[in-house]
PDB file of C-alpha atoms and ligand atoms in Angstrom:
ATOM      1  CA  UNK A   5     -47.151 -68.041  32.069  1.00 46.00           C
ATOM      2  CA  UNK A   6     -48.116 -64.303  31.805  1.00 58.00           C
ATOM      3  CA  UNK A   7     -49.224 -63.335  28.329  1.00 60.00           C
ATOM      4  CA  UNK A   8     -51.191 -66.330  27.609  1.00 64.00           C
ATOM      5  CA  UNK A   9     -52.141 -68.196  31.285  1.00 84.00           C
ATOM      6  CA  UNK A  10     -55.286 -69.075  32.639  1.00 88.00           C
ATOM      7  CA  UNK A  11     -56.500 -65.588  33.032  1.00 95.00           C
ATOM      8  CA  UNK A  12     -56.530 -65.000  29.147  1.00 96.00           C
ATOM      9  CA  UNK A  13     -58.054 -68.023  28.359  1.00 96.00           C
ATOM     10  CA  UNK A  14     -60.932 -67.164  31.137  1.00 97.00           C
ATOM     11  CA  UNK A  15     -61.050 -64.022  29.914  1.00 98.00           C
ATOM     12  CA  UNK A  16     -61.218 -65.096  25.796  1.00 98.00           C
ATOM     13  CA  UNK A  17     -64.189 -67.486  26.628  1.00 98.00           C
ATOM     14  CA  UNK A  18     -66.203 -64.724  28.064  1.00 98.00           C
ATOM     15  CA  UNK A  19     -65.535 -62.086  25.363  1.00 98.00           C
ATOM     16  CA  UNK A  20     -65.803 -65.312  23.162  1.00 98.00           C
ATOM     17  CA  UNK A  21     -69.284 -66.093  24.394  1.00 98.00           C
ATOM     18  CA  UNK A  22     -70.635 -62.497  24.563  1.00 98.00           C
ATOM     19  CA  UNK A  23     -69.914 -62.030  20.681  1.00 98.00           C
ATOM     20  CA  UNK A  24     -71.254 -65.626  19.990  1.00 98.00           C
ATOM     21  CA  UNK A  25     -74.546 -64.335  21.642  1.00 98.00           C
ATOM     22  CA  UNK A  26     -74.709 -61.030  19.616  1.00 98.00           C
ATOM     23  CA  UNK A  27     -73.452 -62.801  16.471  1.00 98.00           C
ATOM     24  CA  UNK A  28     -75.905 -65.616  16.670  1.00 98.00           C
ATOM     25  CA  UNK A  29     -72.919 -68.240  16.980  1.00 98.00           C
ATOM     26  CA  UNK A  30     -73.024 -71.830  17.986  1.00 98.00           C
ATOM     27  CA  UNK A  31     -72.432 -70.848  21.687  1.00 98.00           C
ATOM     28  CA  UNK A  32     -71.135 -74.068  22.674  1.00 98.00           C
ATOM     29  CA  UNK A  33     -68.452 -75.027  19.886  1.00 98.00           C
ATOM     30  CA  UNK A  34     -67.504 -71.313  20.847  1.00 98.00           C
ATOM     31  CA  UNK A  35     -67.086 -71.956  24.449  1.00 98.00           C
ATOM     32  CA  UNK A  36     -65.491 -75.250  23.625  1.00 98.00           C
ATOM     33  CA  UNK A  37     -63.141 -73.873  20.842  1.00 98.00           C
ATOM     34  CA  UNK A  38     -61.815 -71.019  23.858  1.00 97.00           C
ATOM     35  CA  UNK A  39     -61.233 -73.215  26.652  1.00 97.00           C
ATOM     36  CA  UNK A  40     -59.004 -75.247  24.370  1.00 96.00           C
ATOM     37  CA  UNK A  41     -57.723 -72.901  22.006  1.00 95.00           C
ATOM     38  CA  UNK A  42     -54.172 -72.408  23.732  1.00 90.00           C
ATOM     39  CA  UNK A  43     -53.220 -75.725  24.654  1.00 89.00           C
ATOM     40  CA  UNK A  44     -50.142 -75.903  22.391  1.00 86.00           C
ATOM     41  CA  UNK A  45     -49.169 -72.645  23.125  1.00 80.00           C
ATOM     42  CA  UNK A  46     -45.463 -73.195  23.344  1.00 77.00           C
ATOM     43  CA  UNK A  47     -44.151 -73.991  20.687  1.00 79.00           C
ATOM     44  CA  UNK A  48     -44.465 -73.212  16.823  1.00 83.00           C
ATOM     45  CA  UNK A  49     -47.197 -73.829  14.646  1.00 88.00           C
ATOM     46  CA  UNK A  50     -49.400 -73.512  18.461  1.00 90.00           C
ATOM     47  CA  UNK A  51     -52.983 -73.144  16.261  1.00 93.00           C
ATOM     48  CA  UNK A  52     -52.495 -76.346  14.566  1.00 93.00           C
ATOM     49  CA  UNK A  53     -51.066 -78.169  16.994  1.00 94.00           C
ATOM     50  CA  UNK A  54     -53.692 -76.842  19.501  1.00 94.00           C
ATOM     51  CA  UNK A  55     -56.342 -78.105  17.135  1.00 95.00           C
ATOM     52  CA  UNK A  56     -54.787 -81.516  17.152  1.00 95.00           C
ATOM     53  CA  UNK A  57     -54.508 -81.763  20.556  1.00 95.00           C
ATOM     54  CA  UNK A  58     -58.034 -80.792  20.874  1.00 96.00           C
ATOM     55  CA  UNK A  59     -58.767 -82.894  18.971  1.00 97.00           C
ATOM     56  CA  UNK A  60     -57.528 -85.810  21.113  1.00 96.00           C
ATOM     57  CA  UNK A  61     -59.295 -84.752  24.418  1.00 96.00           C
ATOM     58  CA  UNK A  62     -62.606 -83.794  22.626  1.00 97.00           C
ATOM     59  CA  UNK A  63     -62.733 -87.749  21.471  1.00 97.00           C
ATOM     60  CA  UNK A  64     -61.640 -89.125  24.619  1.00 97.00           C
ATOM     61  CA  UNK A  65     -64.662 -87.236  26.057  1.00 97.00           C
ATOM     62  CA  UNK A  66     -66.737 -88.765  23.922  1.00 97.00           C
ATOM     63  CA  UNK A  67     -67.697 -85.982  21.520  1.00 97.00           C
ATOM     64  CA  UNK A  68     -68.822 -86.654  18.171  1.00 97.00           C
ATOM     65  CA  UNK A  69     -66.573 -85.890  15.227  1.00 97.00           C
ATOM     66  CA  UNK A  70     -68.644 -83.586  13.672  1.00 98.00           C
ATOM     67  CA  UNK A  71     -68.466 -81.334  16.361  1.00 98.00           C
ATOM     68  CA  UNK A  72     -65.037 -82.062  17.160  1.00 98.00           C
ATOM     69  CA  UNK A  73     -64.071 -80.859  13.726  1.00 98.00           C
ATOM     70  CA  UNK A  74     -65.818 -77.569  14.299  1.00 98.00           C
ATOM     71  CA  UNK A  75     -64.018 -76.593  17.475  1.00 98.00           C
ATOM     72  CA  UNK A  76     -60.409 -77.926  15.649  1.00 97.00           C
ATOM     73  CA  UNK A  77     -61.209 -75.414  12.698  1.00 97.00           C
ATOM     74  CA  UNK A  78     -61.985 -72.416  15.323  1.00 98.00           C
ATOM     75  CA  UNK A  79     -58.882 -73.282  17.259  1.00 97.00           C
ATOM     76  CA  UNK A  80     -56.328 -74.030  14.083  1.00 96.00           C
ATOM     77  CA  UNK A  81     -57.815 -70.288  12.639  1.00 96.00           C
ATOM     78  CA  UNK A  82     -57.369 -68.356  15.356  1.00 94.00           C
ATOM     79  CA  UNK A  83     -53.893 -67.579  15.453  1.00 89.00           C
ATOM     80  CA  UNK A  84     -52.398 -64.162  14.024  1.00 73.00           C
ATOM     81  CA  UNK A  85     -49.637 -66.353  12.043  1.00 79.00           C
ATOM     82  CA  UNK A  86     -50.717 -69.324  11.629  1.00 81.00           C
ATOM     83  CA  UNK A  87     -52.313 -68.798   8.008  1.00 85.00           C
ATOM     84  CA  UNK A  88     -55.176 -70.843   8.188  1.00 91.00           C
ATOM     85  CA  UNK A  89     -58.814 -67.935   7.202  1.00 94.00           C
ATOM     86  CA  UNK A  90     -61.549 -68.774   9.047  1.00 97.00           C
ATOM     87  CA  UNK A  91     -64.217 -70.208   7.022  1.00 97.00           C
ATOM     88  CA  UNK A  92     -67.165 -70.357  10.185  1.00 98.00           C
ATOM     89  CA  UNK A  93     -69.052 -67.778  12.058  1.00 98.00           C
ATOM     90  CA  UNK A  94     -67.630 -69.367  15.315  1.00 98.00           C
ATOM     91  CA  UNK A  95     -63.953 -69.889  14.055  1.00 98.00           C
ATOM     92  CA  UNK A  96     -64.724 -65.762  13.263  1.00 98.00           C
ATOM     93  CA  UNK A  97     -65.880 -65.362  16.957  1.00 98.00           C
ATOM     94  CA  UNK A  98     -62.611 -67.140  18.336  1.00 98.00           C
ATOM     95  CA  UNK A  99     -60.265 -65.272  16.598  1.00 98.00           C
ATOM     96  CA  UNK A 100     -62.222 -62.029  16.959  1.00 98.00           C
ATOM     97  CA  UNK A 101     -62.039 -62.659  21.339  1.00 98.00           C
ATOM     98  CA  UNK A 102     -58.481 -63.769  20.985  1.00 97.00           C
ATOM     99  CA  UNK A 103     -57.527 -60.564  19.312  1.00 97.00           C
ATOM    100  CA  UNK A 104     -59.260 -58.518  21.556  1.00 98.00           C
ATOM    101  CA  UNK A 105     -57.370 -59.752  24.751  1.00 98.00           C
ATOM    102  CA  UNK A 106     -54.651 -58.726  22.473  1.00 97.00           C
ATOM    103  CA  UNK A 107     -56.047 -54.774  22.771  1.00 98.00           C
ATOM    104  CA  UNK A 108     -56.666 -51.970  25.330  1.00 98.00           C
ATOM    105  CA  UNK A 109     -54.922 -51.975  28.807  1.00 98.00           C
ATOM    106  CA  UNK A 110     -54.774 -55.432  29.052  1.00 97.00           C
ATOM    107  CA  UNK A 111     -52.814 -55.902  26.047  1.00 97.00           C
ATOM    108  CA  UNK A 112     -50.227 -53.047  26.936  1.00 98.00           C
ATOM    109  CA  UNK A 113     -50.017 -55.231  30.152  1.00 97.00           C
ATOM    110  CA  UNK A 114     -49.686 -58.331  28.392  1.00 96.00           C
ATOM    111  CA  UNK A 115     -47.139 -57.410  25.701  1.00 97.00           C
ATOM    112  CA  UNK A 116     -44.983 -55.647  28.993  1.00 97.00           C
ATOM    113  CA  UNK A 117     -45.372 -58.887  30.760  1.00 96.00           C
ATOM    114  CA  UNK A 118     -44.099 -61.013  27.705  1.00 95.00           C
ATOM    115  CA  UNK A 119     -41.379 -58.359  27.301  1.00 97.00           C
ATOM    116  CA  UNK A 120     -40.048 -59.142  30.742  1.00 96.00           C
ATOM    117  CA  UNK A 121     -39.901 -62.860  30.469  1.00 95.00           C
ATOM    118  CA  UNK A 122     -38.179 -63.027  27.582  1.00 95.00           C
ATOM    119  CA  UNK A 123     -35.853 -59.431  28.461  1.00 97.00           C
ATOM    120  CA  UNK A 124     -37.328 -57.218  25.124  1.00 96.00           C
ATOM    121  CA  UNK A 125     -36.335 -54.116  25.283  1.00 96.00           C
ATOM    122  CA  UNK A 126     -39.180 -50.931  25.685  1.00 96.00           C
ATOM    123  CA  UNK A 127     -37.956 -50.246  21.926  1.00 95.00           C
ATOM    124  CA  UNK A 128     -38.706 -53.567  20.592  1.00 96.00           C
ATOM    125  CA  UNK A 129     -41.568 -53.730  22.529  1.00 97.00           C
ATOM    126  CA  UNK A 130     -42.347 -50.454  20.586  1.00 96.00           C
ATOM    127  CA  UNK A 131     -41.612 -52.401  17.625  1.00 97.00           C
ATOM    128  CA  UNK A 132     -44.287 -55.222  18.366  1.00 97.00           C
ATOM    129  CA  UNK A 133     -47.007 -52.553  18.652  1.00 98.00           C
ATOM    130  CA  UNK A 134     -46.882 -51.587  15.188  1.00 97.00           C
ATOM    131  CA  UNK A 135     -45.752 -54.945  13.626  1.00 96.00           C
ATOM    132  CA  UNK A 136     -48.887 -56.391  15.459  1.00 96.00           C
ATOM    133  CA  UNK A 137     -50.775 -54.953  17.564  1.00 97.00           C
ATOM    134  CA  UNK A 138     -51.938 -51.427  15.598  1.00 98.00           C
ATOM    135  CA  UNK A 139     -52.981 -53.744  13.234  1.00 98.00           C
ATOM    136  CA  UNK A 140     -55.962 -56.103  15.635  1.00 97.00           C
ATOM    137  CA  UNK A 141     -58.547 -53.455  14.807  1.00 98.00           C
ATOM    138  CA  UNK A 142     -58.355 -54.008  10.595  1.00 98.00           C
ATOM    139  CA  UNK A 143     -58.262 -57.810  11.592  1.00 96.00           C
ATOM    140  CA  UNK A 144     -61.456 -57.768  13.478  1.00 98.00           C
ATOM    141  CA  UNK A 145     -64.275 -59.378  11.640  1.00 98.00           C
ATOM    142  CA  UNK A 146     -67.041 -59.112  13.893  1.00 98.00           C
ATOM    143  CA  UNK A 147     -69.845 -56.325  14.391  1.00 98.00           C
ATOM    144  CA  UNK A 148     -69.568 -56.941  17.911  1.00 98.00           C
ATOM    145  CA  UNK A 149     -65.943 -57.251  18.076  1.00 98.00           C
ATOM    146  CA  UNK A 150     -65.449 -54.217  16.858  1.00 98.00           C
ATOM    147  CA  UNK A 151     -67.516 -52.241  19.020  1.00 98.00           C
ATOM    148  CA  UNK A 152     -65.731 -53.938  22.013  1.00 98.00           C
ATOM    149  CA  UNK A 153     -62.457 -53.282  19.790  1.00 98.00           C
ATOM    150  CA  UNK A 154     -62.857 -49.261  19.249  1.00 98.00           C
ATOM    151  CA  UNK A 155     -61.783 -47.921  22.522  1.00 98.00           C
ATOM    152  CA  UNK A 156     -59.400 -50.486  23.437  1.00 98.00           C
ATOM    153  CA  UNK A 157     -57.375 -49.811  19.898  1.00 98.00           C
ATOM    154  CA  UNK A 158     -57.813 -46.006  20.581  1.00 98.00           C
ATOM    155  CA  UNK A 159     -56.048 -46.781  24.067  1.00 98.00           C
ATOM    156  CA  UNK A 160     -53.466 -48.992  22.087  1.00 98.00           C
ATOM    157  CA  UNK A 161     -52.314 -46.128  19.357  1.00 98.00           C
ATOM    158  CA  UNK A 162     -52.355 -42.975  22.219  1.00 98.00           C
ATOM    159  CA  UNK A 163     -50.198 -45.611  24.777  1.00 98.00           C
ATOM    160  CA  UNK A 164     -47.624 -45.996  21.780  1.00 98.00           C
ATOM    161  CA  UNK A 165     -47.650 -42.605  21.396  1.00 97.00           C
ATOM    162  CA  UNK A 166     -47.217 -41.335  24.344  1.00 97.00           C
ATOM    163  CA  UNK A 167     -44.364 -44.208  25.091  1.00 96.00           C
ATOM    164  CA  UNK A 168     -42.903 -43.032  21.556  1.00 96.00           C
ATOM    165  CA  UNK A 169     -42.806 -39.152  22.784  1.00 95.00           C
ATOM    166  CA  UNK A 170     -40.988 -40.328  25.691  1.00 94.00           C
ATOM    167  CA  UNK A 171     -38.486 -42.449  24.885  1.00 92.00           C
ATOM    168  CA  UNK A 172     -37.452 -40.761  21.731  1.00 90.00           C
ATOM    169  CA  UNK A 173     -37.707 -37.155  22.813  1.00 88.00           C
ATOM    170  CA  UNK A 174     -34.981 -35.303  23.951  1.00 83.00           C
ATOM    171  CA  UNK A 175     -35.566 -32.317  26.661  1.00 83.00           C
ATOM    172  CA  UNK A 176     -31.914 -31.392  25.188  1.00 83.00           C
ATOM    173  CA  UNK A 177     -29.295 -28.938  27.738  1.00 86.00           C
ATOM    174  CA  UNK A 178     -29.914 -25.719  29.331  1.00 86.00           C
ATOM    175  CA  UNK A 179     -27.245 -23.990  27.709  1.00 73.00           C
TER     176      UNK A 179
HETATM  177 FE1   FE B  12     -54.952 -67.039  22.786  1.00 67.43          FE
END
């Protein structure tokens, strides 16, 4: 819970959907693909375990496999690490929202917030901002994403900064 609980995945459908719309994505494997996209989030491997899983509850609904295959491919492309390009528009979309919720205030929140459950330290959380998260903007693929992306990664780089400044600089003695 925190960093990736219900509130991101509301929050990745409706960025999700938004760029779908201005992209001229299939709105519904989209919406789909979002809702499910975390479901084997802890753990390794989550993307292509999460398409798997998705998999599974997309047949028991009844869905046909065609379709079902599309969502899996958004879901299993998604992830940062997992490896696996995007080869659709909407598995573009999906990673493009998922990033995004990655960026801006929200993302300083939710990095802080993964920090304290697992007890990082502010200088390895430091260290996650520019292993990963200076780097969403360049991963972006989207028109739209990136418009939604400029001023959160702007807020990204002068939080780091400004965190850097002050943990690293040293008022020194008077005298
Ligand atoms: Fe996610």
């Amino acid at each position: 819970m925190g960093a990736h609980d219900r509130g991101h995945v509301e929050r990745v459908a409706r960025l999700a959907r938004y760029i779908a719309q201005r992209e001229g994505a299939d709105l519904e494997v989209v919406t789909v693909a979002a809702k499910l996209h975390d479901m084997a989030r802890d753990g390794p491997d989550h993307a292509r375990r999460g398409a798997e899983i998705a998999r599974g509850v997309l047949r028991s609904q009844g869905y046909e496999e065609e379709f079902i295959e599309r969502v899996a491919h958004c879901i299993e492309a998604h992830s940062f690490s997992g490896g696996v390009e995007p080869r659709t528009l909407e598995a573009r979309v999906l990673s493009d929202a998922d990033k995004l919720d990655a960026m801006g205030a929200i993302g300083v929140a939710r990095a802080f917030l993964y920090s304290g459950k697992v007890g990082r330290s502010l200088e390895d959380t430091l260290r996650h901002f520019e292993e990963k998260l200076l780097g969403l903007y360049d991963l972006l693929y989207t028109e739209a994403a990136r418009e939604l992306g400029h001023e959160r990664h702007k807020f990204l780089v002068e939080f780091y900064q400004r965190l850097r400044e002050e943990l690293f600089s040293d008022p020194g003695d008077i005298n």
